Every structure is written in C-alpha cells, then in structure tokens.
Amino acid sequence: MSSEAQRRGLLIILSSPSGAGKSTLSRRLLEWDSTISFSVSATTRPPREGEVDGKDYHFMTVEQFEDEVNSGEMLEHATVFGNSYGSPKAPVQAAIEDGREVLFDVDWQGAQQINGSDLKDHVLSVFILPPSIAELRARLEGRGQDDSRVIDKRMQKSLVEISHWKENDYVLVNDDLDDADQRLKTIVTAARQGRLQQPQLEAHVARLGQEFEAMQ
C-alpha cells in the first residue's frame, strides 16, 4: 500500500438488466470522481481498428489468457462467440492497495466469480432495478438501437438477471435518474468508510488504548 494511502479502495460492481440505467449511472460515477477508474478487460480477440492495448482491452493470445486463468490471475472470465474475456486481478489489486476504486460492468456470473476471489472483502456490489417491466421495455425501445426481436431477447434475459438481485450488497430502483445517481454516490461514500477499507484504524485504536493507560 502506498504510504500516502489512508484507506483501501473498493472494487465496485454495478449490475442490472439492459435498459435499467447502469451505463448512465456508471458514466456519472466516473465523472463525479476522477480517481475511480473503469476496469480494462482482457480478451483473446484481435484488436479492431483504432483500439489501443491497455486502454480499450488487454489483448492476449489464447495461451496467455489460459495461463492467467490457471494461475488465478483472472478475477472473472467467460467465453463469448469463441473469444475469451476476463478481468485481470493485478491492476485491480494495485488500485485497491493504493486507495483507488475500480468500477466493473459485469453480469451476474462475473459478479459471482469476483465474489469468490481473494478480493471479495473489498467488493461493493450494487444492483439497479427498473421501476417496472413496462418502463424497462419502453427504455429499450426508446434507444432506437434494436428491432423488436432483439428487444424480446433482451427482455427474456432481464428476467434471469433480475432473479439475482439478492446477491448484491445494495439495490437501487432507478425510477428517477438524478435521485438514483445521488443514492449511488452516497453508497460509495459510505462504503469507503468501512472497517476493512481503513487499515490505519488498528494502529489508531492501539494508540487510544495507550493514551487511556497513561491516564491511569
């Protein structure tokens, strides 16, 4: 841990069904505090035009990726359309020890893997719920990005995602974006004061005990 770090950072996981507002809330959280960084995933797929290694993704060979998984250096990983994706542990651990937060956008399966890792004590998981299913569909349709068939598939997937809401530390109903934004920031602010996030407390309490004994 950096000598200047007065606390440990958090591994923040935001989860939600598509259309519940996770992307917007993530963006606002990053704008609110520039010390919070978005986790850069690793992948075995080749870079697309304009993508930068270490910024957009950590690009790896299949062999490199498998070595990272086998050695426990991936917090979570999955295979999508024949390519592997995952979250390297080393940069996240370094950020936590330096007192900085790392924000993750993963599905419930990725969240379960992270919660089973040796960084689980520093996880802050927040699930975003829509105010209603009708509103969720209206938001997906309002994007104008997908046809009705794709939206139907997203809605079916949402049912599975919502069923895992109890696995999170906090749950926000995003019925008003500005209000949900403020509540999320309040959660992060409070979580930063958690006992495990303040490694200096043990020494501080020990000093208090010494001062008390000196008064006797």
Short mmCIF file of C-alpha atoms in Angstrom, two decimals:
data_model
loop_
_atom_site.label_atom_id
_atom_site.label_comp_id
_atom_site.label_asym_id
_atom_site.label_seq_id
_atom_site.Cartn_x
_atom_site.Cartn_y
_atom_site.Cartn_z
CA MET A 1 0.00 0.00 0.00
CA SER A 2 1.21 3.48 -0.83
CA SER A 3 2.47 5.38 2.21
CA GLU A 4 0.07 8.19 1.24
CA ALA A 5 -2.97 5.92 1.02
CA GLN A 6 -5.15 6.35 4.10
CA ARG A 7 -7.60 3.69 3.02
CA ARG A 8 -8.02 0.78 0.70
CA GLY A 9 -10.01 1.18 -2.48
CA LEU A 10 -13.21 -0.59 -3.47
CA LEU A 11 -13.99 -3.00 -6.27
CA ILE A 12 -17.36 -1.61 -7.36
CA ILE A 13 -19.67 -3.91 -9.31
CA LEU A 14 -22.73 -2.36 -10.96
CA SER A 15 -25.21 -4.89 -12.35
CA SER A 16 -28.61 -4.50 -13.95
CA PRO A 17 -30.82 -5.77 -16.74
CA SER A 18 -30.28 -3.97 -20.04
CA GLY A 19 -32.16 -0.68 -20.02
CA ALA A 20 -32.22 -0.14 -16.26
CA GLY A 21 -29.70 2.72 -16.43
CA LYS A 22 -26.42 1.05 -15.47
CA SER A 23 -24.34 2.63 -18.24
CA THR A 24 -25.55 6.14 -17.47
CA LEU A 25 -25.01 5.72 -13.73
CA SER A 26 -21.53 4.31 -14.37
CA ARG A 27 -20.64 7.30 -16.52
CA ARG A 28 -21.90 9.73 -13.89
CA LEU A 29 -19.93 7.95 -11.18
CA LEU A 30 -16.71 8.23 -13.20
CA GLU A 31 -17.39 11.93 -13.85
CA TRP A 32 -18.12 12.52 -10.15
CA ASP A 33 -14.73 11.23 -9.00
CA SER A 34 -11.83 11.09 -11.43
CA THR A 35 -9.91 8.72 -9.15
CA ILE A 36 -12.42 5.97 -9.95
CA SER A 37 -11.31 4.01 -13.00
CA PHE A 38 -13.16 1.59 -15.23
CA SER A 39 -11.78 -1.94 -15.27
CA VAL A 40 -10.00 -2.77 -18.53
CA SER A 41 -10.84 -6.31 -19.61
CA ALA A 42 -8.52 -8.80 -21.23
CA THR A 43 -9.54 -10.60 -24.42
CA THR A 44 -8.24 -13.10 -26.91
CA ARG A 45 -10.00 -11.47 -29.86
CA PRO A 46 -7.80 -9.42 -32.20
CA PRO A 47 -7.81 -5.62 -31.85
CA ARG A 48 -10.24 -3.69 -34.01
CA GLU A 49 -9.14 -0.64 -35.92
CA GLY A 50 -8.32 2.19 -33.53
CA GLU A 51 -8.30 0.05 -30.37
CA VAL A 52 -5.31 0.53 -28.06
CA ASP A 53 -3.80 -2.24 -25.96
CA GLY A 54 -4.14 -1.45 -22.25
CA LYS A 55 -6.77 1.22 -22.86
CA ASP A 56 -9.61 -0.49 -24.68
CA TYR A 57 -8.59 -4.05 -23.77
CA HIS A 58 -5.58 -6.03 -22.68
CA PHE A 59 -5.09 -8.10 -25.83
CA MET A 60 -3.73 -11.58 -25.16
CA THR A 61 -3.05 -14.78 -27.02
CA VAL A 62 -5.15 -17.80 -26.11
CA GLU A 63 -2.14 -19.30 -24.36
CA GLN A 64 -1.50 -16.14 -22.32
CA PHE A 65 -5.14 -15.91 -21.30
CA GLU A 66 -5.30 -19.56 -20.24
CA ASP A 67 -2.11 -19.17 -18.21
CA GLU A 68 -3.66 -16.19 -16.39
CA VAL A 69 -6.81 -18.18 -15.63
CA ASN A 70 -4.92 -21.26 -14.46
CA SER A 71 -2.68 -19.20 -12.18
CA GLY A 72 -5.65 -17.44 -10.58
CA GLU A 73 -4.80 -14.07 -12.11
CA MET A 74 -8.26 -13.51 -13.59
CA LEU A 75 -10.97 -12.26 -11.25
CA GLU A 76 -13.63 -13.44 -13.67
CA HIS A 77 -13.71 -14.76 -17.20
CA ALA A 78 -16.10 -16.04 -19.84
CA THR A 79 -16.15 -17.14 -23.46
CA VAL A 80 -18.35 -15.18 -25.88
CA PHE A 81 -18.67 -16.19 -29.55
CA GLY A 82 -15.42 -18.14 -29.41
CA ASN A 83 -13.34 -15.41 -27.79
CA SER A 84 -12.35 -15.24 -24.12
CA TYR A 85 -12.87 -12.16 -21.96
CA GLY A 86 -11.78 -11.59 -18.39
CA SER A 87 -10.71 -9.15 -15.68
CA PRO A 88 -7.00 -9.26 -14.72
CA LYS A 89 -6.51 -9.20 -10.96
CA ALA A 90 -3.13 -7.45 -10.69
CA PRO A 91 -4.14 -3.90 -11.73
CA VAL A 92 -7.29 -4.09 -9.58
CA GLN A 93 -5.35 -5.24 -6.55
CA ALA A 94 -2.80 -2.46 -7.07
CA ALA A 95 -5.57 0.16 -7.24
CA ILE A 96 -7.21 -1.15 -4.07
CA GLU A 97 -3.91 -1.05 -2.17
CA ASP A 98 -3.37 2.49 -3.43
CA GLY A 99 -6.77 3.61 -2.15
CA ARG A 100 -8.48 3.88 -5.52
CA GLU A 101 -11.78 2.43 -6.73
CA VAL A 102 -12.20 0.24 -9.81
CA LEU A 103 -15.61 0.05 -11.47
CA PHE A 104 -16.81 -3.18 -13.07
CA ASP A 105 -19.60 -3.72 -15.57
CA VAL A 106 -20.16 -7.49 -15.43
CA ASP A 107 -23.14 -9.81 -15.49
CA TRP A 108 -24.30 -11.85 -12.51
CA GLN A 109 -21.99 -14.73 -13.42
CA GLY A 110 -18.97 -12.45 -13.47
CA ALA A 111 -20.06 -10.93 -10.16
CA GLN A 112 -20.28 -14.38 -8.59
CA GLN A 113 -16.73 -15.19 -9.71
CA ILE A 114 -15.38 -11.91 -8.30
CA ASN A 115 -17.20 -12.52 -5.01
CA GLY A 116 -15.45 -15.88 -4.84
CA SER A 117 -11.99 -14.34 -5.34
CA ASP A 118 -9.47 -13.27 -2.71
CA LEU A 119 -10.52 -9.64 -3.28
CA LYS A 120 -14.09 -10.33 -2.15
CA ASP A 121 -13.67 -8.37 1.10
CA HIS A 122 -13.28 -5.18 -0.92
CA VAL A 123 -16.28 -5.68 -3.22
CA LEU A 124 -19.15 -3.22 -3.23
CA SER A 125 -21.96 -4.63 -5.37
CA VAL A 126 -24.96 -2.56 -6.40
CA PHE A 127 -27.87 -3.85 -8.47
CA ILE A 128 -30.02 -1.44 -10.49
CA LEU A 129 -33.70 -2.31 -10.89
CA PRO A 130 -36.20 -0.64 -13.24
CA PRO A 131 -39.40 0.80 -11.74
CA SER A 132 -41.47 -1.62 -13.84
CA ILE A 133 -41.15 -4.12 -16.68
CA ALA A 134 -43.22 -1.85 -18.92
CA GLU A 135 -40.79 1.02 -18.28
CA LEU A 136 -37.82 -1.28 -18.93
CA ARG A 137 -39.18 -2.19 -22.35
CA ALA A 138 -40.03 1.43 -23.10
CA ARG A 139 -36.43 2.42 -22.38
CA LEU A 140 -35.09 -0.29 -24.67
CA GLU A 141 -37.46 0.77 -27.43
CA GLY A 142 -36.61 4.42 -26.84
CA ARG A 143 -32.95 3.79 -27.64
CA GLY A 144 -33.88 3.05 -31.24
CA GLN A 145 -30.94 0.65 -31.50
CA ASP A 146 -32.67 -2.75 -31.73
CA ASP A 147 -35.59 -4.26 -33.55
CA SER A 148 -38.46 -5.89 -31.67
CA ARG A 149 -36.94 -9.36 -31.96
CA VAL A 150 -33.72 -8.27 -30.25
CA ILE A 151 -35.68 -6.37 -27.61
CA ASP A 152 -37.73 -9.51 -26.88
CA LYS A 153 -34.48 -11.43 -26.28
CA ARG A 154 -33.16 -8.69 -24.00
CA MET A 155 -36.39 -8.77 -22.01
CA GLN A 156 -36.15 -12.53 -21.54
CA LYS A 157 -32.54 -12.18 -20.40
CA SER A 158 -33.63 -9.46 -17.98
CA LEU A 159 -35.79 -11.95 -16.11
CA VAL A 160 -32.74 -14.09 -15.37
CA GLU A 161 -30.62 -11.09 -14.37
CA ILE A 162 -33.26 -9.68 -12.02
CA SER A 163 -33.54 -13.05 -10.25
CA HIS A 164 -30.03 -12.48 -8.85
CA TRP A 165 -30.80 -9.16 -7.16
CA LYS A 166 -30.42 -10.61 -3.65
CA GLU A 167 -26.75 -11.44 -4.28
CA ASN A 168 -25.84 -7.74 -4.10
CA ASP A 169 -24.91 -5.51 -1.16
CA TYR A 170 -27.25 -2.72 -2.25
CA VAL A 171 -30.22 -2.45 -4.61
CA LEU A 172 -31.45 0.77 -6.23
CA VAL A 173 -34.76 1.20 -8.04
CA ASN A 174 -33.98 3.63 -10.85
CA ASP A 175 -37.32 5.41 -11.07
CA ASP A 176 -35.63 8.83 -11.25
CA LEU A 177 -32.12 9.03 -12.72
CA ASP A 178 -30.91 12.04 -10.72
CA ASP A 179 -32.17 10.53 -7.47
CA ALA A 180 -30.61 7.12 -8.24
CA ASP A 181 -27.36 8.89 -9.09
CA GLN A 182 -27.25 10.64 -5.73
CA ARG A 183 -28.12 7.46 -3.84
CA LEU A 184 -25.34 5.57 -5.62
CA LYS A 185 -22.79 8.23 -4.71
CA THR A 186 -23.99 8.12 -1.09
CA ILE A 187 -23.46 4.34 -1.05
CA VAL A 188 -19.92 4.66 -2.41
CA THR A 189 -19.08 7.44 0.06
CA ALA A 190 -20.30 5.34 3.00
CA ALA A 191 -18.58 2.16 1.80
CA ARG A 192 -15.24 3.99 1.71
CA GLN A 193 -15.53 4.29 5.50
CA GLY A 194 -15.89 0.54 6.02
CA ARG A 195 -13.66 -1.04 8.64
CA LEU A 196 -11.67 -3.11 6.15
CA GLN A 197 -11.15 -0.08 3.93
CA GLN A 198 -9.36 1.79 6.73
CA PRO A 199 -6.17 -0.14 7.54
CA GLN A 200 -4.91 2.64 9.80
CA LEU A 201 -7.71 2.06 12.33
CA GLU A 202 -5.97 -0.78 14.15
CA ALA A 203 -2.95 1.40 14.92
CA HIS A 204 -5.21 4.31 15.86
CA VAL A 205 -7.21 2.20 18.32
CA ALA A 206 -3.96 0.87 19.78
CA ARG A 207 -2.80 4.44 20.39
CA LEU A 208 -6.09 5.27 22.06
CA GLY A 209 -5.54 2.32 24.40
CA GLN A 210 -2.05 3.53 25.22
CA GLU A 211 -3.34 7.02 25.95
CA PHE A 212 -6.01 5.59 28.22
CA GLU A 213 -3.43 3.53 30.14
CA ALA A 214 -1.21 6.60 30.54
CA MET A 215 -4.08 8.39 32.25
CA GLN A 216 -4.43 5.74 34.94
#
